Coordinates of C-alpha atoms and ligand atoms in Angstrom, one line a residue:
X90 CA 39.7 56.9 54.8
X91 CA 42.0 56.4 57.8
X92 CA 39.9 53.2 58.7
X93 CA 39.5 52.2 55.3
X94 CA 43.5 51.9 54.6
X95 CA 43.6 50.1 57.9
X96 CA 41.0 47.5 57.1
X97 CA 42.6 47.1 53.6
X98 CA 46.0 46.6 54.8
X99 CA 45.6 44.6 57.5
X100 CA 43.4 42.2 55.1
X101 CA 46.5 42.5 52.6
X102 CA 48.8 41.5 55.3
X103 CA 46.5 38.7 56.0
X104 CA 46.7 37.7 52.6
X105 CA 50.6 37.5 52.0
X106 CA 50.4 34.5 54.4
X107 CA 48.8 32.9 51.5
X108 CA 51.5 34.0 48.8
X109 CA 51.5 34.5 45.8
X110 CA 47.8 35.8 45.4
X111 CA 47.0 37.6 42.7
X112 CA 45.4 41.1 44.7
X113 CA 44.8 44.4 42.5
X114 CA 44.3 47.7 44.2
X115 CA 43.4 50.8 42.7
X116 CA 47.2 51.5 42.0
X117 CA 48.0 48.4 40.0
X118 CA 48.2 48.5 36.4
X119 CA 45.7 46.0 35.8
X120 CA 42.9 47.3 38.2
X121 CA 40.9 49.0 35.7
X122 CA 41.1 46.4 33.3
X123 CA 40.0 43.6 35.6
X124 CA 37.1 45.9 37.3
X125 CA 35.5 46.6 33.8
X126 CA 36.3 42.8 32.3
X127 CA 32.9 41.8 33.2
X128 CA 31.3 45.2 33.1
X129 CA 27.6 43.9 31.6
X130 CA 25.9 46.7 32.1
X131 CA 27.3 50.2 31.4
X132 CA 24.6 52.2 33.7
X133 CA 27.3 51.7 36.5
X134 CA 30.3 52.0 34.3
X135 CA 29.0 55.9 34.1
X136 CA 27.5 55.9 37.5
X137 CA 29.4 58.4 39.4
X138 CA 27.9 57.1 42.6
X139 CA 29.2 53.7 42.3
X140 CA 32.3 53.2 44.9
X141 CA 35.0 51.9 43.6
X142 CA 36.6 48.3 45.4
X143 CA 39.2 49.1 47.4
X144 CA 40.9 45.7 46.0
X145 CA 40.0 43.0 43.4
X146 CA 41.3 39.4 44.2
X147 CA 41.6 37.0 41.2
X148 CA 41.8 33.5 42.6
X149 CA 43.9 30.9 40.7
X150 CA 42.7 27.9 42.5
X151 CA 39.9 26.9 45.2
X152 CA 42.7 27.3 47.9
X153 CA 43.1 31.3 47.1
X154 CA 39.7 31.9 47.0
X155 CA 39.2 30.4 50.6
X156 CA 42.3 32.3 51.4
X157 CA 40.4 35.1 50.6
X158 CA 37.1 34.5 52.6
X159 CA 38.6 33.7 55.9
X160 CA 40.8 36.7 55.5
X161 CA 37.9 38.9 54.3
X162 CA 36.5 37.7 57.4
X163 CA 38.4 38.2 59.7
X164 CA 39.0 41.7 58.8
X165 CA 35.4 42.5 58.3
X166 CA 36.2 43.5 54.4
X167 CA 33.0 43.0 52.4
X168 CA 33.4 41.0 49.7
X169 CA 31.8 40.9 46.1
X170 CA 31.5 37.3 44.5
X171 CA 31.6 37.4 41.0
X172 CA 31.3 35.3 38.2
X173 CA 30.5 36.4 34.9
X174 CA 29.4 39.6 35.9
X175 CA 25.8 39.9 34.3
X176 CA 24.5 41.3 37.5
X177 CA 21.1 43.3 36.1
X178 CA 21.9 45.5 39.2
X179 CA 25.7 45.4 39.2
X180 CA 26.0 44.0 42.5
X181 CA 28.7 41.5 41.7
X182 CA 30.8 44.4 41.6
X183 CA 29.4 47.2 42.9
X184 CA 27.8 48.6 46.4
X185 CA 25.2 51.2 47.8
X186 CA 27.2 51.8 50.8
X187 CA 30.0 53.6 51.2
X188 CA 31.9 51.2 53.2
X189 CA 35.2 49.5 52.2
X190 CA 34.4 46.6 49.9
X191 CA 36.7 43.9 47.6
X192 CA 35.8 42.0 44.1
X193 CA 36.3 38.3 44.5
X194 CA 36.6 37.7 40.9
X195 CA 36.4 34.2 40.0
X196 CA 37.0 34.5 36.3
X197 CA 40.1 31.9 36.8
X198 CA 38.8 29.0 38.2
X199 CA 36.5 27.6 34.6
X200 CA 37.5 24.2 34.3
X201 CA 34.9 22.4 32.9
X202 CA 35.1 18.2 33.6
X203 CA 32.5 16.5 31.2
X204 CA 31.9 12.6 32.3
X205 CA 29.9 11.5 29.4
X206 CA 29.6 7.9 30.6
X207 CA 28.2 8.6 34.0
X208 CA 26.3 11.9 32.9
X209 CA 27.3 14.9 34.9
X210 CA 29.8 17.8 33.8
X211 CA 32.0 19.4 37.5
X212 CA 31.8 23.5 36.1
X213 CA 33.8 25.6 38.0
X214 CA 32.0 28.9 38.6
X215 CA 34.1 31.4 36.4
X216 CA 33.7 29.5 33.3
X217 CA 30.9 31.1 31.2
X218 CA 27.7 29.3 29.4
X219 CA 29.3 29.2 26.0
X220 CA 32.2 27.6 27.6
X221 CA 29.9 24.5 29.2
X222 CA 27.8 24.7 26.1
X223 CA 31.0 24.1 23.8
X224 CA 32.6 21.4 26.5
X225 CA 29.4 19.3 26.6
X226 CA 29.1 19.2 22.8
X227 CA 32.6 18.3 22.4
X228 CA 32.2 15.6 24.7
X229 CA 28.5 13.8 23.4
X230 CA 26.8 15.1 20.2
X231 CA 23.7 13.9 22.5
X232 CA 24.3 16.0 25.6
X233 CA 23.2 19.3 26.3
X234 CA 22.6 21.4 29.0
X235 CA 19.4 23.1 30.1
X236 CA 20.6 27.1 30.8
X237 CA 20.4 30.5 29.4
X238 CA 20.7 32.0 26.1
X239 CA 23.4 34.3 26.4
X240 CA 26.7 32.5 26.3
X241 CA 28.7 35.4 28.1
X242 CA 26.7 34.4 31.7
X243 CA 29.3 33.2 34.2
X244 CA 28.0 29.8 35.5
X245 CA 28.5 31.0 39.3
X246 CA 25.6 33.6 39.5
X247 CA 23.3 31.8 36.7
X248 CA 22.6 28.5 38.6
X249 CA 22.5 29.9 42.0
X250 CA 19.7 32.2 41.1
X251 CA 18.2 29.6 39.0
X252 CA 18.4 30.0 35.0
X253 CA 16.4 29.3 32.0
X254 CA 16.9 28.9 28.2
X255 CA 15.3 27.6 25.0
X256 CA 14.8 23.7 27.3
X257 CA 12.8 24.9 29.9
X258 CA 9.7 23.6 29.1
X259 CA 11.3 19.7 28.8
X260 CA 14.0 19.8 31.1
X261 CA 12.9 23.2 34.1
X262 CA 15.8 24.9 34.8
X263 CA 19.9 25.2 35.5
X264 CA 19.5 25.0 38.9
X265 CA 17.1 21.6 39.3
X266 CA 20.4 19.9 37.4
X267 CA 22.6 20.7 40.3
X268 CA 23.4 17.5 42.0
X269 CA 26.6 18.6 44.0
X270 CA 28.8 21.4 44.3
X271 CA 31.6 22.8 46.1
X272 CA 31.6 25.7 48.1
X273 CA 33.5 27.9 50.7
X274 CA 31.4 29.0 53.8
X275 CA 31.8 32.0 56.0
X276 CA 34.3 29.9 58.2
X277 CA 36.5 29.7 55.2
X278 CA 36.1 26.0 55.0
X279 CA 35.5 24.1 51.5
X280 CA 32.4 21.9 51.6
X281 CA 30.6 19.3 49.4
X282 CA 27.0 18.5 49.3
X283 CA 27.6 15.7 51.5
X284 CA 29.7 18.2 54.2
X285 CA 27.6 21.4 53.7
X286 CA 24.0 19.5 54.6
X287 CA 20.6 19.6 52.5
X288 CA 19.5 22.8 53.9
X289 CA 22.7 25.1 52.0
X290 CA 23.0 22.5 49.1
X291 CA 19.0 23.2 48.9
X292 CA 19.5 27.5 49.3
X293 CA 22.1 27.7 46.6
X294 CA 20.0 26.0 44.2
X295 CA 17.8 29.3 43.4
X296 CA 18.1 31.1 46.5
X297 CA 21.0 33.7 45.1
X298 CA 25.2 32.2 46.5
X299 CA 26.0 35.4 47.3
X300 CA 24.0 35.1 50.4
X301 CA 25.3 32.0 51.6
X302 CA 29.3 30.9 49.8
X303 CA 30.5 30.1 46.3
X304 CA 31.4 27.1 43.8
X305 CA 29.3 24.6 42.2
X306 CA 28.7 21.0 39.5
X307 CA 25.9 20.4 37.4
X308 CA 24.6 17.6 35.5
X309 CA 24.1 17.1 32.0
X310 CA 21.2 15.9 29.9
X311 CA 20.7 14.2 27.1
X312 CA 19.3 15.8 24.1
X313 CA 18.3 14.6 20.4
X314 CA 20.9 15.3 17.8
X315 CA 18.9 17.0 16.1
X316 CA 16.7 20.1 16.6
X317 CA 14.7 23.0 15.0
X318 CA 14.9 26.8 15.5
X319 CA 12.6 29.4 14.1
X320 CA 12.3 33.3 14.3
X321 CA 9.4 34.7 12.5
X322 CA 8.1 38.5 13.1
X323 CA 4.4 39.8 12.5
X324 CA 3.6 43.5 12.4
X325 CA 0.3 45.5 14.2
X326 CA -1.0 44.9 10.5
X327 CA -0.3 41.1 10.4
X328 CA -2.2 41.1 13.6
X329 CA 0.3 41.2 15.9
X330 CA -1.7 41.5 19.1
X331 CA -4.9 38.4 18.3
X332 CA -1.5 36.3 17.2
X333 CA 0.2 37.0 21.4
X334 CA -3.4 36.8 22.5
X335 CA -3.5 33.4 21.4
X336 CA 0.1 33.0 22.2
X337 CA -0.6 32.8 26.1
X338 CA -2.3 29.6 26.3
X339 CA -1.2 28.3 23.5
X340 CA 3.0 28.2 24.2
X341 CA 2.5 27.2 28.0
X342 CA 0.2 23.9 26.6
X343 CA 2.1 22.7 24.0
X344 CA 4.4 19.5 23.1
X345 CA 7.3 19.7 26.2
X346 CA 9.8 19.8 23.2
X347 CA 8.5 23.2 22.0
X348 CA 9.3 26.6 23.4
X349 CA 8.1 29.1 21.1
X350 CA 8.5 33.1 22.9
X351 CA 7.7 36.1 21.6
X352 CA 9.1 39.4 21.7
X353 CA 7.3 42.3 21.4
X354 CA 9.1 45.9 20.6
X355 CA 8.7 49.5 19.9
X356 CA 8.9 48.9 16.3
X357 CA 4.7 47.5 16.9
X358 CA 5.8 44.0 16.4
X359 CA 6.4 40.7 18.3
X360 CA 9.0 37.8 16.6
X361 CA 8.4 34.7 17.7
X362 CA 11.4 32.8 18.5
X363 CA 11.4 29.2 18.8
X364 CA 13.2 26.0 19.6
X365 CA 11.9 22.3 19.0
X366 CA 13.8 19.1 20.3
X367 CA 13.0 17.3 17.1
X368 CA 12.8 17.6 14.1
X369 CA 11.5 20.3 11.5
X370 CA 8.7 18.1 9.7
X371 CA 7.4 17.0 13.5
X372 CA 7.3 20.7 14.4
X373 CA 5.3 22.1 11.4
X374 CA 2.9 19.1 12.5
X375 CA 2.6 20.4 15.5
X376 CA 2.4 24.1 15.0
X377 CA -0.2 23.6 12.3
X378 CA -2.6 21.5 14.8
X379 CA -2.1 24.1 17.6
X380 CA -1.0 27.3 16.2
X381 CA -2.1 27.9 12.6
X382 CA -2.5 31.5 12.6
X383 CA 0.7 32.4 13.3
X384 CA 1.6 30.8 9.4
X385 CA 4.2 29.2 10.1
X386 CA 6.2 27.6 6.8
X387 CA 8.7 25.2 6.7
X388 CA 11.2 27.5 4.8
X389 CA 11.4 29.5 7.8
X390 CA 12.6 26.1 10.5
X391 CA 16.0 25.7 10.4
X392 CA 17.0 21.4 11.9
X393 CA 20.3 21.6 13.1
X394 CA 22.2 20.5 16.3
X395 CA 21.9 21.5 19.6
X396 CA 25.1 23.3 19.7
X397 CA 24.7 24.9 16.7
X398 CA 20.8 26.3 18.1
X399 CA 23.1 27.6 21.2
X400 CA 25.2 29.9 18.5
X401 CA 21.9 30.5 17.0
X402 CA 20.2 31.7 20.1
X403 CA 23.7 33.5 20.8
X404 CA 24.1 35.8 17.7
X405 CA 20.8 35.5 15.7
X406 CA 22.3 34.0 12.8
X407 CA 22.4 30.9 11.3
X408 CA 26.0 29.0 10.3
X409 CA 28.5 31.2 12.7
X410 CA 31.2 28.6 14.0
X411 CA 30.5 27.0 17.9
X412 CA 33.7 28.5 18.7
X413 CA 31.7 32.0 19.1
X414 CA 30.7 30.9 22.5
X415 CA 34.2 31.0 23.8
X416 CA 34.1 34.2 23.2
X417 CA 33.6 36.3 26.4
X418 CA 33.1 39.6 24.6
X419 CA 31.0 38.5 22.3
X420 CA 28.0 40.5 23.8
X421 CA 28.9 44.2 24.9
X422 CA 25.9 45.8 26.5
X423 CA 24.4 48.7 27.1
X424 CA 23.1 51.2 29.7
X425 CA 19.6 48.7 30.7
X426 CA 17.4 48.4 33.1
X427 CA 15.4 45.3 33.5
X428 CA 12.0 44.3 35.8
X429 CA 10.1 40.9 35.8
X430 CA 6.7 39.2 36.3
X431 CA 5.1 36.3 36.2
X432 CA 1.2 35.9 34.5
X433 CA -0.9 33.5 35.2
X434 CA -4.5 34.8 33.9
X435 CA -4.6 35.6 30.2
X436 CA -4.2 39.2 29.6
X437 CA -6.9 40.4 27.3
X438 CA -6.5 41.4 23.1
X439 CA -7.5 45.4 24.6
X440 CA -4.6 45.4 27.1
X441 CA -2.5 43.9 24.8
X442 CA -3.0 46.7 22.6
X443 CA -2.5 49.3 24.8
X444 CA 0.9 47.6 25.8
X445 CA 1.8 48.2 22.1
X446 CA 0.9 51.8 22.4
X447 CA 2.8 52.1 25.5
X448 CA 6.0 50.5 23.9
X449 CA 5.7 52.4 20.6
X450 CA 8.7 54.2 19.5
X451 CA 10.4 52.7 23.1
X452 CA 13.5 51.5 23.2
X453 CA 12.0 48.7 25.6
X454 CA 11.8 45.0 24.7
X455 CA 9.3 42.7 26.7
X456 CA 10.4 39.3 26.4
X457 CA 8.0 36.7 27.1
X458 CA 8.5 33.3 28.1
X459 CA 6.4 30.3 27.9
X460 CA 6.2 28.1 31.2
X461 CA 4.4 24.6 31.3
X462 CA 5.3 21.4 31.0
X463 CA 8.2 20.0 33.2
X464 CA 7.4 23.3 35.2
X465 CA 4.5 22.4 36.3
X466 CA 5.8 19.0 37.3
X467 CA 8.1 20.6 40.0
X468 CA 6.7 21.8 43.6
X469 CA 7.4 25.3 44.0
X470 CA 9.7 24.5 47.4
X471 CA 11.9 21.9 45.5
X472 CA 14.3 24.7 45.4
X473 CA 13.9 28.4 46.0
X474 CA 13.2 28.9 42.9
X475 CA 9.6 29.0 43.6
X476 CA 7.6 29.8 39.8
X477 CA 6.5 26.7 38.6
X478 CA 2.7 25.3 38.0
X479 CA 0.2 28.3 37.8
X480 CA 2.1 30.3 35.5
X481 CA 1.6 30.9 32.2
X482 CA 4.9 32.9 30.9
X483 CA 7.5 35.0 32.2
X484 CA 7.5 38.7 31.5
X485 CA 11.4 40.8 31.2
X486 CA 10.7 44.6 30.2
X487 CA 14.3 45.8 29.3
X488 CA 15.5 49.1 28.2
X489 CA 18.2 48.8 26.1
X490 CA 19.1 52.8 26.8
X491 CA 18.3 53.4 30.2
X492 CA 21.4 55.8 30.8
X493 CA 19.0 58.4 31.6
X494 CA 16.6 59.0 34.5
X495 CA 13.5 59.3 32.2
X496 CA 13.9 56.2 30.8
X497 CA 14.0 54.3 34.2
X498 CA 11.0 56.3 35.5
X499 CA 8.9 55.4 32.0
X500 CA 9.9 51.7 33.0
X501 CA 8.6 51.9 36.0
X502 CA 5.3 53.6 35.3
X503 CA 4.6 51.2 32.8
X504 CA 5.7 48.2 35.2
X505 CA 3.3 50.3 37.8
X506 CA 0.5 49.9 35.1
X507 CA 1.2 46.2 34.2
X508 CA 0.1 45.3 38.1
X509 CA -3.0 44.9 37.3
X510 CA -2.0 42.2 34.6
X511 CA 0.1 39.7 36.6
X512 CA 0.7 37.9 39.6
X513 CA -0.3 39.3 42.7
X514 CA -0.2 38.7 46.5
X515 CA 3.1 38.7 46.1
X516 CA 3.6 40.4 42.7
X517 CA 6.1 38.0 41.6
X518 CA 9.8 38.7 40.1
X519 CA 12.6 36.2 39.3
X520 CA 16.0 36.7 41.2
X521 CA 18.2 36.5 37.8
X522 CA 16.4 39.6 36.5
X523 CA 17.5 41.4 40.0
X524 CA 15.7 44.4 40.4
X525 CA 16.4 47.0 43.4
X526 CA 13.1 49.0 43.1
X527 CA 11.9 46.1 44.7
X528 CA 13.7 46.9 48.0
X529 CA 16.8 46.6 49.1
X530 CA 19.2 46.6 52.6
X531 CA 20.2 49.8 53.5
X532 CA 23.5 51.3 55.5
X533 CA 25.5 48.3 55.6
X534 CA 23.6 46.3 53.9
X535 CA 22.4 45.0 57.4
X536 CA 18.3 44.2 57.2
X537 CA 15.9 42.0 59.5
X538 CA 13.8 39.2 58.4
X539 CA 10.6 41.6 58.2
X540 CA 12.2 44.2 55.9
X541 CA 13.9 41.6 53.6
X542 CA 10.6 40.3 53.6
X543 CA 9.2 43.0 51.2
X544 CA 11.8 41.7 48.1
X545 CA 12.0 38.4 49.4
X546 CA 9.1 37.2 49.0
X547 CA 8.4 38.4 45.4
X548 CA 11.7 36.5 44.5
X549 CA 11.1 33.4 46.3
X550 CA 7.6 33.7 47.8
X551 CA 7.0 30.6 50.5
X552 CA 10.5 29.7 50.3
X553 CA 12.4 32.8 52.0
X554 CA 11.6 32.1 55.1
X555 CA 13.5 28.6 54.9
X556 CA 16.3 30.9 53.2
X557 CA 16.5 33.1 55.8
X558 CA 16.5 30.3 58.6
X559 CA 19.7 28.9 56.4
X560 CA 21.3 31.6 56.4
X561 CA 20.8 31.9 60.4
X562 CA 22.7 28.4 60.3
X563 CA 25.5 29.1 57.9
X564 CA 26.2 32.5 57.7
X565 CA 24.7 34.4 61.6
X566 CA 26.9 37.0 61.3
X567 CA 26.0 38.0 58.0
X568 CA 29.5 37.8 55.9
X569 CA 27.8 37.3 53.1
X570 CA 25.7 40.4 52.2
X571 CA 24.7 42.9 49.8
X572 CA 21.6 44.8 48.8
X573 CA 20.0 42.1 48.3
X574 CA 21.1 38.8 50.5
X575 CA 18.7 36.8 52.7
X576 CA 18.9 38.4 55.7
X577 CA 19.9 35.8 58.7
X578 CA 16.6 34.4 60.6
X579 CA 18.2 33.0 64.2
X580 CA 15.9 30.7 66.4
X581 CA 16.9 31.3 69.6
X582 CA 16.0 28.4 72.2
Ligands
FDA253 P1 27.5 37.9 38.5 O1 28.9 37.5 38.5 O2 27.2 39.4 38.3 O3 26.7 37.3 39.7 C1 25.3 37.5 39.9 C2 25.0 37.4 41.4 O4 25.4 36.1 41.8 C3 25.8 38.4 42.3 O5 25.0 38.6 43.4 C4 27.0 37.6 42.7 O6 27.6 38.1 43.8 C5 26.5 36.2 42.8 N1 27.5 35.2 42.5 C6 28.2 35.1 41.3 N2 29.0 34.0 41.4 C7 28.8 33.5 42.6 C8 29.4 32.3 43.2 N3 30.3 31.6 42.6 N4 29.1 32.0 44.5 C9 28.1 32.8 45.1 N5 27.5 33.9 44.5 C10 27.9 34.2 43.3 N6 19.0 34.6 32.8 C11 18.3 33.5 32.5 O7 17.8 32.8 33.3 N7 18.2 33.2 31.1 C12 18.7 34.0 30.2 O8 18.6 33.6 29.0 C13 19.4 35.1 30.5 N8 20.0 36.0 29.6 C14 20.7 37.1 30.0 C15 21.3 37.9 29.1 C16 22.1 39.0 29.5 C17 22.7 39.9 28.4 C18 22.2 39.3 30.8 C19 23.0 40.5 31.3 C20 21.7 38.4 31.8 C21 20.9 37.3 31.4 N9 20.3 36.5 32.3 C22 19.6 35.4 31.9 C23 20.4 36.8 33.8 C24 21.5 36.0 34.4 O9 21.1 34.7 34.6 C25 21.9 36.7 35.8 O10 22.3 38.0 35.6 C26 23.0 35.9 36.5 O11 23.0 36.1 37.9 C27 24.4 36.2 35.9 O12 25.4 35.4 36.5 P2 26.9 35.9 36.4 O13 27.7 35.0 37.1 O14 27.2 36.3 35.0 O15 26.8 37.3 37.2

């Protein structure tokens, strides 16, 4: 504790160099309030194991924030970045170790710039999904922007660990729209992509920030101004399992335009849930010629705009006004636990089957995603993010009630069984759904190359290796750690 109070003061004092900055420590008013703000997943909130920070710092500007790191730094106080605080695994805010450790909590800095004319939106890391969502459409009723589904994400840990939504089959992922950013290094020093070099401007891109610094800009695309959403469920008895059977080479083939994904639940059903850049009359074509079976009817395609799919998406209900997606509790979440995987060989109408059995009367959802199209058009070192051609869909098990140990063991039998289903050699996962069962850095979160290797390379396959000889470059002395952070590979020589 002695040592503790010392680290933390003498950081503090470091700090009111830098005055005013807003610091919280467990004796301030507002610490509570701030720590639980972004509280996405309320395992930890219960988790009587989870250390508490020993201070939360809420930047106001880019000058605070790398007041922050080189003082955090130089008083060897681990620091948590955090953005939006969706962290599957809580480590945005949380630690295994039971060293001293702050929150850098960058819910502040959300300024959202959109430059319609030249075609690229500057996002400050804080700011949340809805919030770009809302700014774009404001801006261009013929922009959008290629990200997640849930508008409560924080931009900061979405796009550095990649991020998908309803455009991935046309336009890939957040992260391949990155065409500069901003970020503070472990010297404290604020760097753009021409300053930083390719090799950190290509790690943050997929590879996870918290390994390497923080702050970023995206570009926007351009999108119809119109587009089509369905959501359509079909029971065991509708024939449920011949229609996802079917569903895994159909969704990853069809029209770029099209993501149709399917959901399948405890209930012994799977909605299919679908969004088409175009419009309604197109899409029934389409569906018709490639999926009849499924049934769908145009009474149940809705055209609207893209905005207007992104509340859709959001809440599950048509007509709610776009200002929901400013809200940043609109989602409150439960207890869950989540793991990934990627397929890439059907898996047969028997398995299937049995994978209904398993999730009856569950309170797990497995979410699957279609891949395909612009996917397969991207080389899987382009950025870390490394799943693109070769896979068929994406595969999120999620317990909605995990509070309790049985529920996390039943995920992980199940996710034991599914091995023999999905990607192997390595099994792979995707960084966004973080998942410490696949390994993590003990005491101190210090690891070598060869242990980080064991997670690493199911989140990022061929490309941690380049990750880790980044972070050798960047970051040697390892500032930037957790559980989970590329581990620094040094060439000596
Ligand atoms: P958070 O702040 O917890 O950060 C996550 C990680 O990134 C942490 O390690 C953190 O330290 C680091 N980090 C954050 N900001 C940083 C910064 N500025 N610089 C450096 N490092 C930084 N994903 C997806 O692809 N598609 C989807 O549709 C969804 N949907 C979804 C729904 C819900 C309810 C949840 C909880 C999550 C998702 N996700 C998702 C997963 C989501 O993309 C993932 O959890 C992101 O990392 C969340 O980013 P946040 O900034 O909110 O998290």
């Amino acid at each position: 504790i002695a040592s503790q109070n010392t680290t933390q003061e003498s950081f503090l004092h470091c700090l009111s160099h830098h005055h005013p900055l807003p610091t919280y420590t467990p004796n301030t008013t507002s610490y509570n309030t701030l720590l639980n703000s972004t509280f996405h997943n309320l395992r930890f909130a219960t988790s009587a194991s989870a250390a508490e920070p020993v201070l939360i710092i809420a930047p106001a500007d880019e000058a605070q924030a790398q007041a922050s790191v080189a003082c955090a730094r130089a008083h060897r106080l681990n620091v948590r970045i955090r953005s939006g605080g969706h962290d599957y695994e809580g480590l945005s805010y949380r630690t295994l170790s039971d060293r001293p450790f702050a929150i850098l909590d960058l819910s502040n800095l959300r300024e959202i710039d959109v430059d319609v004319e030249n075609g690229f939106a500057w996002v400050q890391s804080g700011a949340i999904l809805g919030e770009l969502y809302y700014k774009v459409a404001q801006a261009s009723k013929t922009h959008g922007f290629p990200a997640g589904l849930c508008p409560t994400i924080g931009v900061g840990g979405h796009l550095s660990g990649g991020g998908f939504g309803t455009m991935l089959r046309q336009q890939g992922i957040a992260a391949d729209h990155v065409i500069d950013a901003r970020v503070i290094d472990a010297r404290g020093r604020i760097l753009d992509r021409a300053s930083m070099g390719e090799d950190l401007f290509w790690a943050i891109r997929g590879g996870g920030g918290a390994s390497f610094c923080v702050i970023i800009s995206y570009k926007v695309f351009p999108v119809p101004p119109t587009v089509t959403v369905f959501t359509i469920n079909r029971t065991l008895a509708q024939g449920a399992t011949r229609l996802v059977h079917k569903w895994q080479t159909v969704a990853p083939r069809l029209d770029r335009r099209l993501f149709v994904r399917t959901l399948l639940s405890g209930s012994g059903a799977a909605a299919f849930n679908s969004m088409f850049l175009g419009a309604r009359e197109e899409l029934m074509r389409i569906m018709d010629q490639r999926f009849p079976e499924l049934g769908l009817k145009a009474e149940d395609c809705f055209e609207m705009s893209w905005i207007e799919s992104a509340v859709y998406f959001a809440v599950s209900k048509i007509g709610q006004p776009t200002e929901v997606l400013l809200d940043r509790s609109l989602s409150t979440y439960p207890a869950f636990k989540a793991k990934s995987d990627f397929v890439r060989e059907p898996i047969p109408e028997e398995v299937l089957e049995a994978i209904f059995g398993w999730l009856k009367g569950k309170t797990v959802v497995m979410l699957m995603d279609p891949w395909g199209g612009r996917m397969d058009d991207v080389s899987e070192s382009e950025i870390p993010f490394p799943h693109r051609a070769g896979n068929l869909y994406n595969i999120q098990y999620y317990d909605y009630m995990a509070s309790s140990k049985g529920h996390v063991e039943w995920l992980r039998r199940f996710y034991e069984y599914m091995g023999a289903y999905v990607s192997k050699g390595p099994r792979r996962a995707y960084l966004n759904y973080r998942d410490l069962d696949l390994g993590w850095n003990e005491e101190g979160n210090e690891t070598s190359f060869e242990e980080g290797e064991v997670w690493g390379r199911k989140y990022f396959v061929g490309n941690y290796e380049r990750l880790a000889l980044v972070k050798g470059v960047v970051d040697p002395g390892n500032f930037f750690r957790n559980e989970q952070s590329i581990p620094p590979l040094i060439v000596k020589g």
